[in-house]
């Protein structure tokens, strides 16, 4: 209904008391001021000024608009400043959803870089596993999600999402430190066919069972947990072995647990996913850059 330029001119006419005084203050010609006020009156559908001799007086509608014009202009100014802060990365909020091992490794490293270079960007964190974490982006519950896919499984990724590959995460086996195979640099999965196993999230467990089936055995799964620290504790107590992502080795806390690579190597793809239109949002794009940089710094990327 309102043109902000007309509101600004109207506000100055009321303050200055005349079209000519407002023209001098704004650097316009008086006819330009007159045309803007006529356009504003057409927009509101009623006169805003009446002439009383040589003076101008506000109508009832003009007085009502005058009471609001300062607030309108202040809101526009505030909005302009906020937009400028967002586009210049002085401010912005980005919600990132990550699976646990990425949340413990890539995300903190990326946030440390952001805090140093763009302290105005605020990042909110969520934790979830794929495929639910992918659905969160589609539903608008987060701006970026970190998820993983396994090459041996048919992975369904919503078509509206853009994938930004980050790294290939090599899978590893966690063994009790005293286990005979802990002395090796790498182990073959089929050599552990008779072990009791600790399985992880649904997608990781599906890949684990798929790889075991490819090698001709069905593992005995003794425990199932999504918590990487619980997995380590169970292995440390000799209650089983586990196939886990290489990222978990970054926060291996138990001295009685040893991680060994698989031979042949088995990997999963770790990527960031975002709606295409969010790539144009400066703060979101900067968080993605920081995540890519954190991934590139990791061994084997």
Coordinates of C-alpha atoms in Angstrom, one line a residue:
X1 CA 0.0 0.0 0.0
X2 CA 2.8 2.4 0.9
X3 CA 5.9 3.4 -1.0
X4 CA 8.7 3.9 1.6
X5 CA 10.0 6.9 -0.3
X6 CA 6.6 8.6 -0.2
X7 CA 6.4 7.9 3.6
X8 CA 9.8 9.5 4.1
X9 CA 8.8 12.6 2.1
X10 CA 5.5 12.8 3.9
X11 CA 7.3 12.7 7.2
X12 CA 9.6 15.5 6.2
X13 CA 6.7 17.6 4.9
X14 CA 5.0 17.3 8.3
X15 CA 8.2 18.1 10.1
X16 CA 9.2 21.0 7.9
X17 CA 5.6 22.4 7.7
X18 CA 5.5 22.9 3.9
X19 CA 6.2 21.4 0.5
X20 CA 8.9 24.0 -0.2
X21 CA 10.7 23.5 3.1
X22 CA 10.6 19.7 2.6
X23 CA 12.0 20.1 -0.9
X24 CA 14.9 22.1 0.4
X25 CA 15.6 19.5 3.1
X26 CA 15.4 16.5 0.8
X27 CA 17.1 18.1 -2.2
X28 CA 14.0 17.7 -4.4
X29 CA 12.1 20.3 -6.4
X30 CA 8.8 21.4 -5.0
X31 CA 6.8 19.9 -8.0
X32 CA 8.5 16.5 -7.2
X33 CA 7.3 16.8 -3.6
X34 CA 3.8 17.6 -4.8
X35 CA 3.7 14.6 -7.1
X36 CA 4.9 12.3 -4.4
X37 CA 2.2 13.5 -2.0
X38 CA -0.5 13.1 -4.7
X39 CA 0.7 9.6 -5.3
X40 CA 0.6 8.8 -1.6
X41 CA -3.0 10.2 -1.3
X42 CA -4.0 8.0 -4.2
X43 CA -2.5 5.0 -2.4
X44 CA -4.4 5.7 0.9
X45 CA -7.6 6.8 -1.0
X46 CA -8.1 10.1 0.8
X47 CA -6.5 13.6 1.1
X48 CA -3.8 14.0 3.7
X49 CA -3.5 17.8 3.6
X50 CA -5.8 20.7 3.2
X51 CA -4.8 24.4 2.6
X52 CA -5.9 27.0 5.1
X53 CA -4.8 30.3 3.6
X54 CA -1.1 30.0 2.8
X55 CA -0.6 27.2 5.3
X56 CA -1.2 23.5 5.0
X57 CA -3.0 21.5 7.6
X58 CA -3.2 17.7 8.1
X59 CA -6.6 16.0 7.6
X60 CA -7.7 13.4 10.1
X61 CA -6.2 10.7 7.8
X62 CA -3.0 12.8 7.6
X63 CA -2.7 13.0 11.4
X64 CA -3.2 9.3 11.7
X65 CA -0.5 8.6 9.1
X66 CA 1.8 11.1 10.8
X67 CA 1.6 9.2 14.1
X68 CA 2.8 6.1 12.3
X69 CA 5.3 7.5 9.8
X70 CA 8.2 7.8 12.3
X71 CA 7.6 4.2 13.4
X72 CA 7.4 2.9 9.8
X73 CA 10.6 4.7 8.8
X74 CA 12.4 3.4 12.0
X75 CA 11.3 -0.2 11.2
X76 CA 12.5 0.2 7.6
X77 CA 15.9 1.5 8.8
X78 CA 16.2 -1.4 11.3
X79 CA 15.3 -3.9 8.6
X80 CA 17.8 -2.4 6.2
X81 CA 20.6 -2.6 8.8
X82 CA 19.7 -6.2 9.6
X83 CA 19.7 -7.1 5.9
X84 CA 23.1 -5.4 5.5
X85 CA 24.5 -7.3 8.5
X86 CA 23.3 -10.6 7.1
X87 CA 24.6 -10.1 3.6
X88 CA 28.0 -8.8 4.9
X89 CA 28.2 -11.8 7.3
X90 CA 28.1 -9.7 10.4
X91 CA 25.1 -11.7 11.6
X92 CA 23.1 -14.7 10.7
X93 CA 21.7 -18.0 12.2
X94 CA 22.4 -21.3 10.6
X95 CA 21.0 -24.6 12.0
X96 CA 23.2 -27.6 11.3
X97 CA 22.1 -31.2 11.9
X98 CA 24.8 -33.8 12.1
X99 CA 25.2 -37.5 12.9
X100 CA 27.2 -38.1 16.1
X101 CA 30.7 -38.8 14.8
X102 CA 30.6 -35.7 12.5
X103 CA 29.1 -33.7 15.4
X104 CA 32.2 -34.6 17.5
X105 CA 34.8 -33.9 14.8
X106 CA 34.0 -31.9 11.6
X107 CA 31.4 -29.6 13.2
X108 CA 33.6 -28.3 16.1
X109 CA 36.5 -27.7 13.8
X110 CA 34.3 -25.7 11.4
X111 CA 32.7 -23.7 14.2
X112 CA 36.1 -22.7 15.6
X113 CA 37.0 -21.2 12.2
X114 CA 33.7 -19.4 12.0
X115 CA 34.0 -18.0 15.5
X116 CA 37.4 -16.5 14.6
X117 CA 36.4 -15.1 11.2
X118 CA 32.7 -14.4 11.4
X119 CA 31.7 -14.1 15.1
X120 CA 28.3 -12.7 14.2
X121 CA 27.2 -16.0 12.6
X122 CA 25.3 -18.1 15.2
X123 CA 25.1 -21.8 14.6
X124 CA 22.4 -24.0 16.3
X125 CA 23.2 -27.7 16.4
X126 CA 20.9 -30.7 16.1
X127 CA 21.8 -34.4 16.1
X128 CA 20.2 -37.1 14.0
X129 CA 21.1 -40.0 11.8
X130 CA 20.2 -40.3 8.1
X131 CA 17.7 -40.7 6.6
X132 CA 15.7 -38.8 9.2
X133 CA 18.3 -36.0 9.2
X134 CA 17.8 -35.5 5.4
X135 CA 14.0 -35.2 6.0
X136 CA 14.7 -32.4 8.5
X137 CA 16.2 -30.2 5.8
X138 CA 13.3 -30.8 3.5
X139 CA 10.9 -29.9 6.3
X140 CA 12.8 -26.7 7.0
X141 CA 13.9 -27.8 10.5
X142 CA 17.5 -27.2 9.7
X143 CA 19.5 -25.4 7.0
X144 CA 22.4 -27.9 6.6
X145 CA 22.5 -31.6 7.4
X146 CA 25.6 -33.8 7.5
X147 CA 24.8 -37.4 6.4
X148 CA 26.6 -40.4 5.1
X149 CA 25.9 -43.0 2.4
X150 CA 27.4 -46.5 1.8
X151 CA 28.3 -47.6 -1.7
X152 CA 26.9 -51.1 -1.3
X153 CA 23.4 -50.0 -0.3
X154 CA 20.7 -48.3 -2.3
X155 CA 20.5 -44.9 -0.7
X156 CA 17.4 -42.7 -1.2
X157 CA 18.2 -38.9 -1.1
X158 CA 15.3 -36.5 -1.6
X159 CA 15.6 -35.0 -5.1
X160 CA 15.3 -31.4 -3.9
X161 CA 18.5 -31.6 -1.9
X162 CA 21.9 -30.6 -3.2
X163 CA 24.8 -32.8 -2.1
X164 CA 28.2 -31.3 -1.2
X165 CA 30.7 -34.1 -0.8
X166 CA 33.1 -33.6 2.1
X167 CA 35.2 -36.7 2.6
X168 CA 35.4 -40.5 2.3
X169 CA 35.4 -42.0 5.8
X170 CA 37.3 -45.3 6.0
X171 CA 35.7 -47.9 8.3
X172 CA 37.7 -49.5 11.0
X173 CA 37.3 -52.3 13.5
X174 CA 37.5 -51.6 17.3
X175 CA 39.2 -54.5 19.2
X176 CA 40.1 -54.9 22.9
X177 CA 43.8 -54.0 23.2
X178 CA 44.6 -57.6 24.2
X179 CA 42.9 -59.1 21.2
X180 CA 45.3 -61.3 19.0
X181 CA 44.5 -59.2 15.9
X182 CA 45.1 -55.9 17.6
X183 CA 48.8 -56.5 16.8
X184 CA 48.1 -56.2 13.1
X185 CA 48.0 -53.0 11.0
X186 CA 44.8 -54.2 9.3
X187 CA 42.4 -57.1 9.6
X188 CA 40.0 -58.9 7.2
X189 CA 36.4 -58.8 8.2
X190 CA 35.9 -62.5 7.6
X191 CA 38.7 -63.3 10.1
X192 CA 36.3 -61.9 12.8
X193 CA 33.3 -64.0 11.7
X194 CA 33.2 -65.9 15.0
X195 CA 33.3 -62.8 17.2
X196 CA 30.4 -61.2 19.1
X197 CA 29.6 -57.9 17.6
X198 CA 28.4 -54.5 18.7
X199 CA 26.2 -52.8 16.0
X200 CA 25.4 -49.1 15.6
X201 CA 22.7 -47.1 13.9
X202 CA 20.2 -48.6 11.5
X203 CA 22.1 -47.5 8.4
X204 CA 25.5 -48.6 9.7
X205 CA 24.1 -51.9 10.9
X206 CA 22.5 -52.5 7.4
X207 CA 25.9 -51.9 5.7
X208 CA 27.7 -54.1 8.2
X209 CA 25.3 -57.0 7.6
X210 CA 25.5 -56.4 3.9
X211 CA 29.3 -56.6 4.0
X212 CA 29.3 -59.7 6.1
X213 CA 26.7 -61.4 3.8
X214 CA 29.0 -60.6 0.8
X215 CA 31.8 -62.5 2.6
X216 CA 29.5 -65.4 3.4
X217 CA 28.8 -65.2 7.1
X218 CA 26.1 -63.9 9.4
X219 CA 27.6 -62.1 12.5
X220 CA 26.4 -62.6 16.0
X221 CA 25.2 -59.2 17.2
X222 CA 25.3 -59.1 21.0
X223 CA 24.6 -55.4 21.5
X224 CA 23.1 -52.5 19.5
X225 CA 23.7 -48.8 20.4
X226 CA 23.9 -45.5 18.6
X227 CA 26.3 -44.1 21.2
X228 CA 29.9 -44.3 20.1
X229 CA 31.2 -44.0 23.7
X230 CA 29.1 -46.9 24.8
X231 CA 30.5 -48.9 21.9
X232 CA 34.0 -48.2 23.1
X233 CA 33.2 -49.1 26.6
X234 CA 31.7 -52.4 25.6
X235 CA 34.7 -53.2 23.5
X236 CA 37.1 -52.2 26.3
X237 CA 35.4 -54.7 28.6
X238 CA 35.8 -57.5 26.1
X239 CA 32.1 -57.8 25.4
X240 CA 32.5 -57.7 21.6
X241 CA 34.1 -56.0 18.6
X242 CA 32.7 -53.3 16.4
X243 CA 33.0 -51.9 12.9
X244 CA 32.9 -48.1 13.2
X245 CA 33.6 -45.1 11.0
X246 CA 37.2 -43.8 11.0
X247 CA 35.9 -40.4 12.4
X248 CA 35.3 -42.3 15.7
X249 CA 39.1 -42.7 16.1
X250 CA 39.4 -39.0 16.6
X251 CA 37.7 -39.3 20.0
X252 CA 38.8 -42.8 21.0
X253 CA 39.0 -42.4 24.8
X254 CA 39.5 -45.9 26.1
X255 CA 43.1 -47.1 26.5
X256 CA 41.9 -50.7 26.3
X257 CA 40.5 -50.2 22.8
X258 CA 42.5 -50.4 19.6
X259 CA 41.3 -49.4 16.1
X260 CA 42.4 -51.3 13.1
X261 CA 41.7 -50.6 9.4
X262 CA 39.9 -53.1 7.3
X263 CA 41.6 -55.0 4.4
X264 CA 40.3 -54.5 1.8
X265 CA 39.4 -50.9 2.7
X266 CA 35.7 -50.1 3.2
X267 CA 34.5 -46.5 3.1
X268 CA 31.4 -44.4 3.4
X269 CA 30.8 -41.0 1.8
X270 CA 30.2 -38.1 4.1
X271 CA 28.4 -35.1 2.6
X272 CA 26.5 -32.0 3.5
X273 CA 23.0 -31.6 2.1
X274 CA 21.1 -28.4 1.6
X275 CA 18.1 -27.0 -0.3
X276 CA 19.4 -25.4 -3.5
X277 CA 18.0 -21.9 -2.6
X278 CA 19.9 -22.0 0.7
X279 CA 23.2 -21.9 -1.2
X280 CA 22.5 -18.2 -2.0
X281 CA 22.2 -17.3 1.7
X282 CA 25.6 -15.9 2.7
X283 CA 25.8 -17.3 6.3
X284 CA 24.8 -20.8 5.1
X285 CA 27.3 -20.7 2.3
X286 CA 30.0 -19.6 4.7
X287 CA 29.2 -22.5 7.1
X288 CA 29.5 -24.9 4.2
X289 CA 32.9 -23.5 3.3
X290 CA 34.0 -24.0 6.9
X291 CA 32.8 -27.6 6.8
X292 CA 34.6 -28.3 3.5
X293 CA 37.8 -26.8 5.0
X294 CA 37.5 -28.9 8.1
X295 CA 37.0 -32.0 6.0
X296 CA 40.1 -31.2 3.8
X297 CA 42.3 -30.9 6.9
X298 CA 41.5 -34.5 8.0
X299 CA 43.9 -37.3 7.1
X300 CA 43.0 -39.2 4.0
X301 CA 40.7 -36.5 2.5

